[in-house]
Amino acid sequence: MKEIVSAILSDDAEAGDFTGLRIPDSYRGSVVRKEDTGMFEGMATADKDPRKSLHLQDVPTPVPGPGEALVAVMASAVNYNTVWSSIFEPLPTFGFLERYGRLSELTRRHDLPYHVLGSDLAGVVLRTGPGVNRWKAGDRVVAHCLSVELESADGHGDTMLDPEQRIWGFETNFGGLAELALVKSNQLMPKPEHLSWEEAASPGLVNSTAYRQLVSRNGAGMKQGDNVLVWGASGGLGSYATQLALAGGANPICVVSSPEKAEICRRMGAEAVIDRNAEGYKFWKDEQTQDPREWKRFGHPTLSKVYPLAETGQAAYEVHRNLHQGKVGVLGLAPAEGLGVRDHEMRARHLDAINRFRAAGR
């Protein structure tokens, strides 16, 4: 693995240098184990601790099949699906892997007694499978989370309608919270060169989700002057929804749970901010029962903190307990934060926005 990291950190490494690298037989990944799925039975959701269920484990390296790519992961990030997977709610993800494994001989590899989690990454392509023409070894990439087969016409106009649509690293194995990851090549996009590895890794899932919901032709069709209620507006998904609303001329109405989170929203440019704790909102009578009366009272990267791969459990715990702002990143093979930037001029122009959430994460 050291040779792979050295090649990535080198400014003069070329495609041939990566093609010649030996791919290790195994790599370290953040996993949940099938044998542990009952460990939190009888506990309240808030008491389930991802630090107890997430393990850093050596796992065999998969060989990319047709249309797939093996990527050296320099950094990843924690999403709520990481939390759900780690506390086995609303159900263990091994059922997803079993169902996917029945689809074909190729997908059978995903049905394992461990699940490598993670739906974000920034890194470098190491190998590609047959039929991959757009990407080659040495390409610096990020990955979005949507894994589709596209064998049915149902998904041709909207990939989310593909009958075999899945979220990579949640409903498939070999996710991004690891040193290596297996993705479909159509998940890959060029890495923004003004961002570090951890900054580039953090937007994928949340930004694409917010864009689809608000902007895309398959979403709300947001337009100038619209009022957009953004719940959890300082979190990963909410922070992108807020930025998209502002950029599109809409009025984000940001709902947060502390003065610190309210201030982050104002720094993004939002004017209508509701601190639901300060104003006494209580939307749940208890953990299982909503209080609908409460609803009637309403008439750039957002990376805040970064953990090493070995502390993925702590990163997931902070997201689970809502102790975070924006996105929480995880370093894979990157030896330190701040690496991977090539376009320093563009970065300098956007540095304040890039670091907007950093102060809140310290």
Short mmCIF file of C-alpha atoms in Angstrom, two decimals:
data_model
loop_
_atom_site.label_atom_id
_atom_site.label_comp_id
_atom_site.label_asym_id
_atom_site.label_seq_id
_atom_site.Cartn_x
_atom_site.Cartn_y
_atom_site.Cartn_z
CA MET A 1 0.00 0.00 0.00
CA LYS A 2 2.96 2.33 0.60
CA GLU A 3 3.90 2.20 -3.08
CA ILE A 4 0.36 3.22 -4.04
CA VAL A 5 0.39 6.19 -1.65
CA SER A 6 3.86 7.25 -2.84
CA ALA A 7 2.70 7.23 -6.47
CA ILE A 8 -0.38 9.29 -5.65
CA LEU A 9 1.62 11.84 -3.68
CA SER A 10 4.17 12.15 -6.48
CA ASP A 11 3.65 15.07 -8.83
CA ASP A 12 5.23 13.32 -11.81
CA ALA A 13 3.59 9.85 -11.67
CA GLU A 14 1.91 8.88 -14.96
CA ALA A 15 -0.71 6.32 -15.94
CA GLY A 16 1.94 3.71 -16.65
CA ASP A 17 3.33 4.07 -13.14
CA PHE A 18 -0.07 3.17 -11.68
CA THR A 19 -0.62 0.31 -14.11
CA GLY A 20 2.65 -1.20 -12.91
CA LEU A 21 1.79 -1.04 -9.24
CA ARG A 22 1.12 -4.32 -7.47
CA ILE A 23 -2.41 -4.48 -6.10
CA PRO A 24 -2.37 -5.88 -2.55
CA ASP A 25 -4.28 -9.07 -1.82
CA SER A 26 -6.11 -7.35 1.03
CA TYR A 27 -6.81 -3.89 2.41
CA ARG A 28 -8.24 -2.28 5.54
CA GLY A 29 -11.90 -1.34 5.58
CA SER A 30 -14.44 -0.12 8.12
CA VAL A 31 -16.90 -2.97 8.43
CA VAL A 32 -19.92 -4.18 10.32
CA ARG A 33 -20.17 -7.93 10.87
CA LYS A 34 -23.14 -10.16 10.29
CA GLU A 35 -22.54 -11.93 13.59
CA ASP A 36 -23.07 -8.63 15.45
CA THR A 37 -26.52 -7.71 14.08
CA GLY A 38 -28.24 -8.52 17.38
CA MET A 39 -25.82 -6.67 19.63
CA PHE A 40 -28.12 -3.66 20.20
CA GLU A 41 -31.41 -5.51 20.61
CA GLY A 42 -33.66 -3.96 23.26
CA MET A 43 -31.72 -0.67 23.32
CA ALA A 44 -33.10 2.77 22.48
CA THR A 45 -31.80 4.15 19.18
CA ALA A 46 -29.89 6.95 20.88
CA ASP A 47 -28.01 4.46 23.07
CA LYS A 48 -26.72 2.35 20.18
CA ASP A 49 -23.03 3.14 19.76
CA PRO A 50 -21.37 2.84 16.31
CA ARG A 51 -17.99 2.69 18.02
CA LYS A 52 -18.91 -0.79 19.26
CA SER A 53 -20.11 -2.19 15.94
CA LEU A 54 -17.69 -0.66 13.43
CA HIS A 55 -14.39 -2.50 13.06
CA LEU A 56 -11.26 -1.77 11.02
CA GLN A 57 -10.58 -5.12 9.37
CA ASP A 58 -8.40 -6.61 6.65
CA VAL A 59 -10.58 -7.82 3.78
CA PRO A 60 -9.71 -9.49 0.44
CA THR A 61 -9.31 -7.15 -2.53
CA PRO A 62 -12.02 -7.63 -5.19
CA VAL A 63 -11.06 -7.77 -8.87
CA PRO A 64 -13.05 -5.25 -10.98
CA GLY A 65 -15.51 -6.92 -13.32
CA PRO A 66 -17.09 -5.52 -16.48
CA GLY A 67 -17.90 -1.83 -16.09
CA GLU A 68 -16.18 -1.57 -12.70
CA ALA A 69 -13.15 0.23 -11.28
CA LEU A 70 -10.90 -0.36 -8.28
CA VAL A 71 -10.00 2.93 -6.61
CA ALA A 72 -7.36 3.83 -4.04
CA VAL A 73 -9.34 5.82 -1.48
CA MET A 74 -7.54 8.88 -0.20
CA ALA A 75 -10.54 10.11 1.78
CA SER A 76 -14.20 9.40 2.41
CA ALA A 77 -16.99 10.77 4.61
CA VAL A 78 -19.74 9.64 6.98
CA ASN A 79 -23.38 9.83 5.92
CA TYR A 80 -26.48 8.88 7.84
CA ASN A 81 -26.60 5.59 5.97
CA THR A 82 -23.27 4.83 7.69
CA VAL A 83 -24.98 5.42 11.02
CA TRP A 84 -28.02 3.30 10.08
CA SER A 85 -25.74 0.46 8.96
CA SER A 86 -23.66 0.63 12.12
CA ILE A 87 -26.65 0.46 14.50
CA PHE A 88 -28.53 -2.06 12.30
CA GLU A 89 -31.54 0.21 11.87
CA PRO A 90 -34.12 0.17 10.47
CA LEU A 91 -32.80 -3.30 9.59
CA PRO A 92 -29.37 -4.88 9.07
CA THR A 93 -27.88 -4.21 5.64
CA PHE A 94 -26.92 -7.86 5.11
CA GLY A 95 -30.37 -8.47 3.64
CA PHE A 96 -29.47 -5.93 0.91
CA LEU A 97 -26.23 -7.77 0.20
CA GLU A 98 -27.96 -11.15 0.06
CA ARG A 99 -30.57 -9.82 -2.39
CA TYR A 100 -27.93 -8.18 -4.58
CA GLY A 101 -25.87 -11.36 -4.49
CA ARG A 102 -28.71 -13.30 -6.11
CA LEU A 103 -28.72 -11.03 -9.18
CA SER A 104 -25.72 -12.49 -11.00
CA GLU A 105 -22.45 -14.35 -10.64
CA LEU A 106 -20.63 -11.02 -10.53
CA THR A 107 -22.79 -9.55 -7.77
CA ARG A 108 -22.51 -12.70 -5.67
CA ARG A 109 -19.19 -11.30 -4.40
CA HIS A 110 -21.11 -8.69 -2.38
CA ASP A 111 -22.88 -11.26 -0.19
CA LEU A 112 -20.31 -11.60 2.59
CA PRO A 113 -20.37 -11.94 6.39
CA TYR A 114 -18.94 -8.42 6.62
CA HIS A 115 -20.00 -5.16 4.99
CA VAL A 116 -17.44 -2.50 4.02
CA LEU A 117 -19.40 0.73 4.43
CA GLY A 118 -19.12 4.18 2.88
CA SER A 119 -20.91 6.06 0.08
CA ASP A 120 -18.35 8.80 -0.62
CA LEU A 121 -14.77 8.79 -1.86
CA ALA A 122 -11.99 10.79 -3.44
CA GLY A 123 -9.04 8.88 -4.77
CA VAL A 124 -7.16 7.47 -7.73
CA VAL A 125 -8.16 4.74 -10.19
CA LEU A 126 -5.88 1.70 -9.92
CA ARG A 127 -7.57 -0.83 -12.20
CA THR A 128 -10.58 -0.97 -14.51
CA GLY A 129 -12.62 -3.92 -15.71
CA PRO A 130 -13.56 -4.90 -19.27
CA GLY A 131 -15.61 -2.33 -21.16
CA VAL A 132 -14.37 0.71 -19.21
CA ASN A 133 -13.08 3.31 -21.68
CA ARG A 134 -13.61 6.69 -19.99
CA TRP A 135 -11.31 6.04 -17.02
CA LYS A 136 -7.78 4.70 -16.69
CA ALA A 137 -5.24 3.96 -13.97
CA GLY A 138 -3.92 7.18 -12.44
CA ASP A 139 -7.08 9.25 -12.92
CA ARG A 140 -7.92 11.40 -9.90
CA VAL A 141 -11.62 10.94 -9.19
CA VAL A 142 -14.56 11.31 -6.85
CA ALA A 143 -17.53 8.94 -6.81
CA HIS A 144 -21.24 9.50 -6.43
CA CYS A 145 -23.29 6.92 -4.59
CA LEU A 146 -25.81 5.71 -7.17
CA SER A 147 -25.17 2.16 -8.41
CA VAL A 148 -27.40 1.10 -11.31
CA GLU A 149 -27.50 -1.85 -13.71
CA LEU A 150 -29.46 0.02 -16.47
CA GLU A 151 -30.58 -3.21 -18.14
CA SER A 152 -34.20 -2.07 -17.89
CA ALA A 153 -35.64 0.81 -19.93
CA ASP A 154 -37.38 1.99 -16.75
CA GLY A 155 -34.20 3.71 -15.62
CA HIS A 156 -33.14 5.31 -18.88
CA GLY A 157 -34.95 8.59 -18.27
CA ASP A 158 -34.33 8.64 -14.52
CA THR A 159 -31.72 6.30 -13.07
CA MET A 160 -33.43 6.40 -9.68
CA LEU A 161 -36.27 4.44 -11.29
CA ASP A 162 -34.00 1.61 -12.39
CA PRO A 163 -35.37 -1.58 -10.76
CA GLU A 164 -31.79 -2.46 -9.75
CA GLN A 165 -30.88 0.98 -8.38
CA ARG A 166 -28.85 0.77 -5.17
CA ILE A 167 -26.80 3.01 -2.94
CA TRP A 168 -23.17 1.97 -3.11
CA GLY A 169 -21.61 1.18 0.28
CA PHE A 170 -25.06 0.82 1.85
CA GLU A 171 -26.91 -1.65 -0.36
CA THR A 172 -23.69 -2.93 -1.95
CA ASN A 173 -20.36 -3.99 -0.49
CA PHE A 174 -16.81 -2.64 -0.95
CA GLY A 175 -17.68 0.95 0.05
CA GLY A 176 -15.53 4.03 0.47
CA LEU A 177 -14.65 3.95 4.19
CA ALA A 178 -11.59 1.92 3.36
CA GLU A 179 -8.18 2.01 1.71
CA LEU A 180 -9.59 0.59 -1.54
CA ALA A 181 -13.10 0.59 -3.01
CA LEU A 182 -14.94 -1.09 -5.87
CA VAL A 183 -17.34 1.10 -7.86
CA LYS A 184 -19.15 1.07 -11.16
CA SER A 185 -17.20 3.23 -13.59
CA ASN A 186 -20.27 5.40 -14.27
CA GLN A 187 -20.14 6.53 -10.63
CA LEU A 188 -16.84 8.30 -11.25
CA MET A 189 -16.31 12.02 -11.89
CA PRO A 190 -13.11 14.10 -12.11
CA LYS A 191 -11.80 15.33 -8.77
CA PRO A 192 -12.03 19.13 -8.34
CA GLU A 193 -8.39 20.17 -8.33
CA HIS A 194 -8.81 23.15 -5.99
CA LEU A 195 -10.00 20.87 -3.16
CA SER A 196 -8.05 18.59 -0.87
CA TRP A 197 -8.85 14.87 -0.83
CA GLU A 198 -11.08 15.12 2.23
CA GLU A 199 -12.87 18.22 0.91
CA ALA A 200 -13.50 16.58 -2.46
CA ALA A 201 -14.80 13.39 -0.82
CA SER A 202 -17.43 15.03 1.35
CA PRO A 203 -20.06 16.46 -1.08
CA GLY A 204 -20.92 13.43 -3.26
CA LEU A 205 -24.01 11.89 -1.66
CA VAL A 206 -25.49 14.97 -0.01
CA ASN A 207 -24.92 17.42 -2.85
CA SER A 208 -26.38 15.11 -5.49
CA THR A 209 -29.37 14.36 -3.25
CA ALA A 210 -30.10 18.04 -2.60
CA TYR A 211 -29.68 18.88 -6.29
CA ARG A 212 -32.08 16.15 -7.35
CA GLN A 213 -34.69 17.16 -4.79
CA LEU A 214 -34.63 20.88 -5.52
CA VAL A 215 -33.16 21.59 -8.95
CA SER A 216 -33.30 18.61 -11.27
CA ARG A 217 -36.13 17.88 -13.69
CA ASN A 218 -36.96 14.88 -11.50
CA GLY A 219 -37.28 17.01 -8.37
CA ALA A 220 -39.21 20.03 -7.14
CA GLY A 221 -38.30 22.36 -10.01
CA MET A 222 -37.32 25.11 -7.58
CA LYS A 223 -37.58 28.63 -9.03
CA GLN A 224 -36.81 32.18 -7.99
CA GLY A 225 -38.88 33.40 -5.07
CA ASP A 226 -39.82 29.94 -3.77
CA ASN A 227 -39.77 29.41 -0.02
CA VAL A 228 -37.75 26.25 0.74
CA LEU A 229 -38.03 24.70 4.21
CA VAL A 230 -34.68 23.06 5.02
CA TRP A 231 -34.72 20.78 8.04
CA GLY A 232 -31.29 20.34 9.63
CA ALA A 233 -29.95 23.16 7.50
CA SER A 234 -26.42 23.08 8.92
CA GLY A 235 -25.97 19.34 8.35
CA GLY A 236 -24.52 17.62 5.31
CA LEU A 237 -27.67 17.45 3.16
CA GLY A 238 -29.24 20.60 4.58
CA SER A 239 -26.16 22.75 4.01
CA TYR A 240 -26.20 21.92 0.30
CA ALA A 241 -29.96 22.46 0.07
CA THR A 242 -29.45 25.89 1.65
CA GLN A 243 -26.69 26.81 -0.81
CA LEU A 244 -28.69 25.58 -3.81
CA ALA A 245 -31.75 27.54 -2.71
CA LEU A 246 -29.72 30.71 -2.32
CA ALA A 247 -27.96 30.22 -5.65
CA GLY A 248 -31.31 29.68 -7.38
CA GLY A 249 -32.93 32.82 -6.01
CA ALA A 250 -35.18 30.97 -3.56
CA ASN A 251 -35.65 31.76 0.14
CA PRO A 252 -34.31 29.00 2.39
CA ILE A 253 -36.10 28.74 5.73
CA CYS A 254 -33.49 27.01 7.85
CA VAL A 255 -34.46 24.86 10.83
CA VAL A 256 -31.61 24.05 13.23
CA SER A 257 -31.18 23.03 16.86
CA SER A 258 -28.65 25.44 18.37
CA PRO A 259 -27.41 29.04 18.15
CA GLU A 260 -24.12 27.79 16.69
CA LYS A 261 -25.91 26.02 13.85
CA ALA A 262 -28.11 29.07 13.28
CA GLU A 263 -25.01 31.21 12.89
CA ILE A 264 -23.56 28.84 10.26
CA CYS A 265 -26.74 29.23 8.22
CA ARG A 266 -26.51 33.01 8.43
CA ARG A 267 -22.88 32.85 7.30
CA MET A 268 -24.07 30.90 4.24
CA GLY A 269 -26.41 33.82 3.48
CA ALA A 270 -29.71 32.60 4.90
CA GLU A 271 -31.94 35.18 6.58
CA ALA A 272 -34.88 33.09 7.83
CA VAL A 273 -33.47 30.79 10.52
CA ILE A 274 -35.46 28.91 13.18
CA ASP A 275 -33.67 27.50 16.23
CA ARG A 276 -36.23 24.83 17.18
CA ASN A 277 -34.74 24.36 20.66
CA ALA A 278 -34.71 28.06 21.54
CA GLU A 279 -38.29 28.42 20.32
CA GLY A 280 -39.53 25.37 22.18
CA TYR A 281 -40.45 23.07 19.31
CA LYS A 282 -40.89 19.43 20.25
CA PHE A 283 -41.87 17.36 17.23
CA TRP A 284 -41.88 14.02 19.03
CA LYS A 285 -43.78 13.11 22.17
CA ASP A 286 -41.30 10.26 22.60
CA GLU A 287 -38.94 8.27 20.36
CA GLN A 288 -41.81 6.51 18.57
CA THR A 289 -44.62 9.11 18.56
CA GLN A 290 -44.73 12.30 16.47
CA ASP A 291 -46.65 15.34 17.65
CA PRO A 292 -48.32 16.73 14.49
CA ARG A 293 -49.52 19.85 16.29
CA GLU A 294 -46.00 21.23 16.22
CA TRP A 295 -45.90 21.33 12.42
CA LYS A 296 -48.81 23.76 12.42
CA ARG A 297 -46.61 26.38 14.10
CA PHE A 298 -44.67 26.94 10.88
CA GLY A 299 -46.80 29.50 8.72
CA HIS A 300 -19.19 25.10 -1.01
CA PRO A 301 -17.79 21.88 0.75
CA THR A 302 -19.34 21.79 4.18
CA LEU A 303 -16.63 19.66 5.75
CA SER A 304 -16.25 20.44 9.44
CA LYS A 305 -14.03 17.72 10.91
CA VAL A 306 -11.83 14.85 9.70
CA TYR A 307 -10.94 11.54 11.37
CA PRO A 308 -8.44 8.80 10.51
CA LEU A 309 -9.83 5.55 9.13
CA ALA A 310 -9.26 3.78 12.44
CA GLU A 311 -11.67 6.22 14.12
CA THR A 312 -14.58 5.79 11.71
CA GLY A 313 -16.68 4.59 14.64
CA GLN A 314 -16.15 7.89 16.46
CA ALA A 315 -17.02 9.83 13.29
CA ALA A 316 -20.24 7.85 12.90
CA TYR A 317 -21.03 8.32 16.61
CA GLU A 318 -20.83 12.12 16.27
CA VAL A 319 -23.20 12.07 13.30
CA HIS A 320 -25.53 9.66 15.12
CA ARG A 321 -25.71 11.95 18.17
CA ASN A 322 -26.00 15.12 16.05
CA LEU A 323 -22.76 16.49 17.47
CA HIS A 324 -21.48 17.50 14.03
CA GLN A 325 -21.90 20.35 11.58
CA GLY A 326 -21.95 19.84 7.81
CA LYS A 327 -20.04 16.71 6.78
CA VAL A 328 -17.58 14.62 8.81
CA GLY A 329 -14.70 13.29 6.73
CA VAL A 330 -12.52 10.20 7.08
CA LEU A 331 -8.99 9.85 5.70
CA GLY A 332 -8.31 6.64 3.79
CA LEU A 333 -4.81 6.39 2.34
CA ALA A 334 -4.14 10.13 2.57
CA PRO A 335 -1.44 10.53 5.26
CA ALA A 336 -2.63 13.99 6.31
CA GLU A 337 -5.30 16.59 5.67
CA GLY A 338 -4.87 19.28 3.04
CA LEU A 339 -3.27 17.13 0.33
CA GLY A 340 -4.36 16.71 -3.28
CA VAL A 341 -4.75 20.38 -4.23
CA ARG A 342 -3.43 21.31 -7.69
CA ASP A 343 -5.39 24.43 -8.62
CA HIS A 344 -4.18 26.76 -5.87
CA GLU A 345 -5.38 29.91 -7.62
CA MET A 346 -9.01 28.76 -7.70
CA ARG A 347 -8.74 27.50 -4.14
CA ALA A 348 -7.54 30.91 -2.95
CA ARG A 349 -10.60 32.56 -4.50
CA HIS A 350 -12.98 30.26 -2.62
CA LEU A 351 -11.03 29.61 0.58
CA ASP A 352 -13.44 31.38 2.93
CA ALA A 353 -16.37 29.30 1.65
CA ILE A 354 -14.33 26.08 1.72
CA ASN A 355 -13.44 26.65 5.38
CA ARG A 356 -16.83 28.03 6.47
CA PHE A 357 -17.72 24.94 8.50
CA ARG A 358 -14.23 24.20 9.78
CA ALA A 359 -14.34 26.56 12.76
CA ALA A 360 -17.58 24.97 13.94
CA GLY A 361 -15.98 21.51 13.84
CA ARG A 362 -13.08 22.32 16.11
#
